[in-house]
């Protein structure tokens, strides 16, 4: 589900004509920052790097990978590329 404000923001950012895109006009990024979608967002905190992350995973140590998805190990080695497409590089 995408909120109405998010949908409107995306539509304005992705306008087919670049001159009609949000942020293109005289006020530039200010128009984006003042969009309803970002109402209440702490832009100063973002700039200073003081925002609290919305998700703070528990990390058990420097090698902890428990927060990542598990994938089966792939033992098959892909064949060498021998078509010669890169000869001129």
Short mmCIF file of C-alpha atoms in Angstrom, two decimals:
data_model
loop_
_atom_site.label_atom_id
_atom_site.label_comp_id
_atom_site.label_asym_id
_atom_site.label_seq_id
_atom_site.Cartn_x
_atom_site.Cartn_y
_atom_site.Cartn_z
CA UNK A 1 0.00 0.00 0.00
CA UNK A 2 1.30 3.45 -0.93
CA UNK A 3 -0.21 6.47 0.77
CA UNK A 4 -1.93 9.17 -1.27
CA UNK A 5 0.86 11.64 -0.39
CA UNK A 6 3.58 9.17 -1.44
CA UNK A 7 1.78 8.44 -4.70
CA UNK A 8 1.42 12.16 -5.47
CA UNK A 9 5.11 12.75 -4.70
CA UNK A 10 6.21 9.92 -6.97
CA UNK A 11 3.96 11.18 -9.76
CA UNK A 12 5.44 14.69 -9.49
CA UNK A 13 9.04 13.43 -9.34
CA UNK A 14 8.52 11.19 -12.38
CA UNK A 15 6.64 13.61 -14.64
CA UNK A 16 7.40 12.80 -18.27
CA UNK A 17 8.37 16.39 -19.02
CA UNK A 18 11.49 17.20 -16.93
CA UNK A 19 10.43 20.86 -16.63
CA UNK A 20 7.28 19.72 -14.79
CA UNK A 21 9.11 17.55 -12.25
CA UNK A 22 9.07 18.49 -8.60
CA UNK A 23 12.42 20.04 -7.75
CA UNK A 24 13.04 21.37 -11.26
CA UNK A 25 11.60 24.83 -10.65
CA UNK A 26 13.12 27.95 -9.16
CA UNK A 27 13.01 26.63 -5.58
CA UNK A 28 14.62 23.29 -6.50
CA UNK A 29 15.11 20.93 -3.57
CA UNK A 30 13.10 23.20 -1.27
CA UNK A 31 9.95 22.24 -3.18
CA UNK A 32 10.71 18.57 -2.53
CA UNK A 33 11.47 19.13 1.16
CA UNK A 34 8.20 21.03 1.63
CA UNK A 35 6.08 18.35 -0.04
CA UNK A 36 3.27 16.94 2.16
CA UNK A 37 4.92 13.51 2.13
CA UNK A 38 7.89 14.86 4.08
CA UNK A 39 5.81 16.85 6.59
CA UNK A 40 7.41 16.44 10.01
CA UNK A 41 10.64 14.97 8.62
CA UNK A 42 13.81 16.16 10.39
CA UNK A 43 15.91 17.47 7.50
CA UNK A 44 18.42 19.07 9.89
CA UNK A 45 18.87 15.73 11.66
CA UNK A 46 19.45 14.07 8.29
CA UNK A 47 22.06 16.67 7.38
CA UNK A 48 23.81 16.33 10.75
CA UNK A 49 23.62 12.54 10.71
CA UNK A 50 21.76 12.44 14.02
CA UNK A 51 18.57 10.64 12.92
CA UNK A 52 17.77 7.39 14.69
CA UNK A 53 17.50 4.45 12.30
CA UNK A 54 13.92 3.09 12.06
CA UNK A 55 15.24 -0.46 12.47
CA UNK A 56 18.13 -1.24 14.79
CA UNK A 57 19.09 -4.90 14.42
CA UNK A 58 20.84 -6.80 17.20
CA UNK A 59 24.40 -7.59 16.09
CA UNK A 60 26.14 -10.39 17.97
CA UNK A 61 29.64 -9.66 16.70
CA UNK A 62 31.72 -8.58 13.68
CA UNK A 63 30.98 -11.82 11.80
CA UNK A 64 27.26 -11.99 12.67
CA UNK A 65 25.13 -12.61 9.58
CA UNK A 66 21.88 -13.57 11.33
CA UNK A 67 20.14 -10.44 10.02
CA UNK A 68 20.65 -11.52 6.40
CA UNK A 69 18.62 -14.01 4.37
CA UNK A 70 20.02 -17.53 4.00
CA UNK A 71 20.75 -18.83 0.50
CA UNK A 72 21.94 -22.28 -0.54
CA UNK A 73 25.64 -22.46 -1.34
CA UNK A 74 26.37 -22.59 -5.05
CA UNK A 75 29.15 -25.02 -5.88
CA UNK A 76 28.81 -24.79 -9.64
CA UNK A 77 31.46 -22.56 -11.24
CA UNK A 78 30.23 -20.67 -14.31
CA UNK A 79 32.09 -21.50 -17.54
CA UNK A 80 34.76 -19.13 -18.86
CA UNK A 81 33.55 -16.49 -21.32
CA UNK A 82 35.42 -17.11 -24.58
CA UNK A 83 33.36 -15.25 -27.20
CA UNK A 84 36.03 -12.53 -27.52
CA UNK A 85 33.63 -9.61 -27.04
CA UNK A 86 36.22 -7.90 -24.83
CA UNK A 87 39.29 -8.17 -27.09
CA UNK A 88 39.47 -4.40 -27.69
CA UNK A 89 39.44 -3.51 -24.00
#
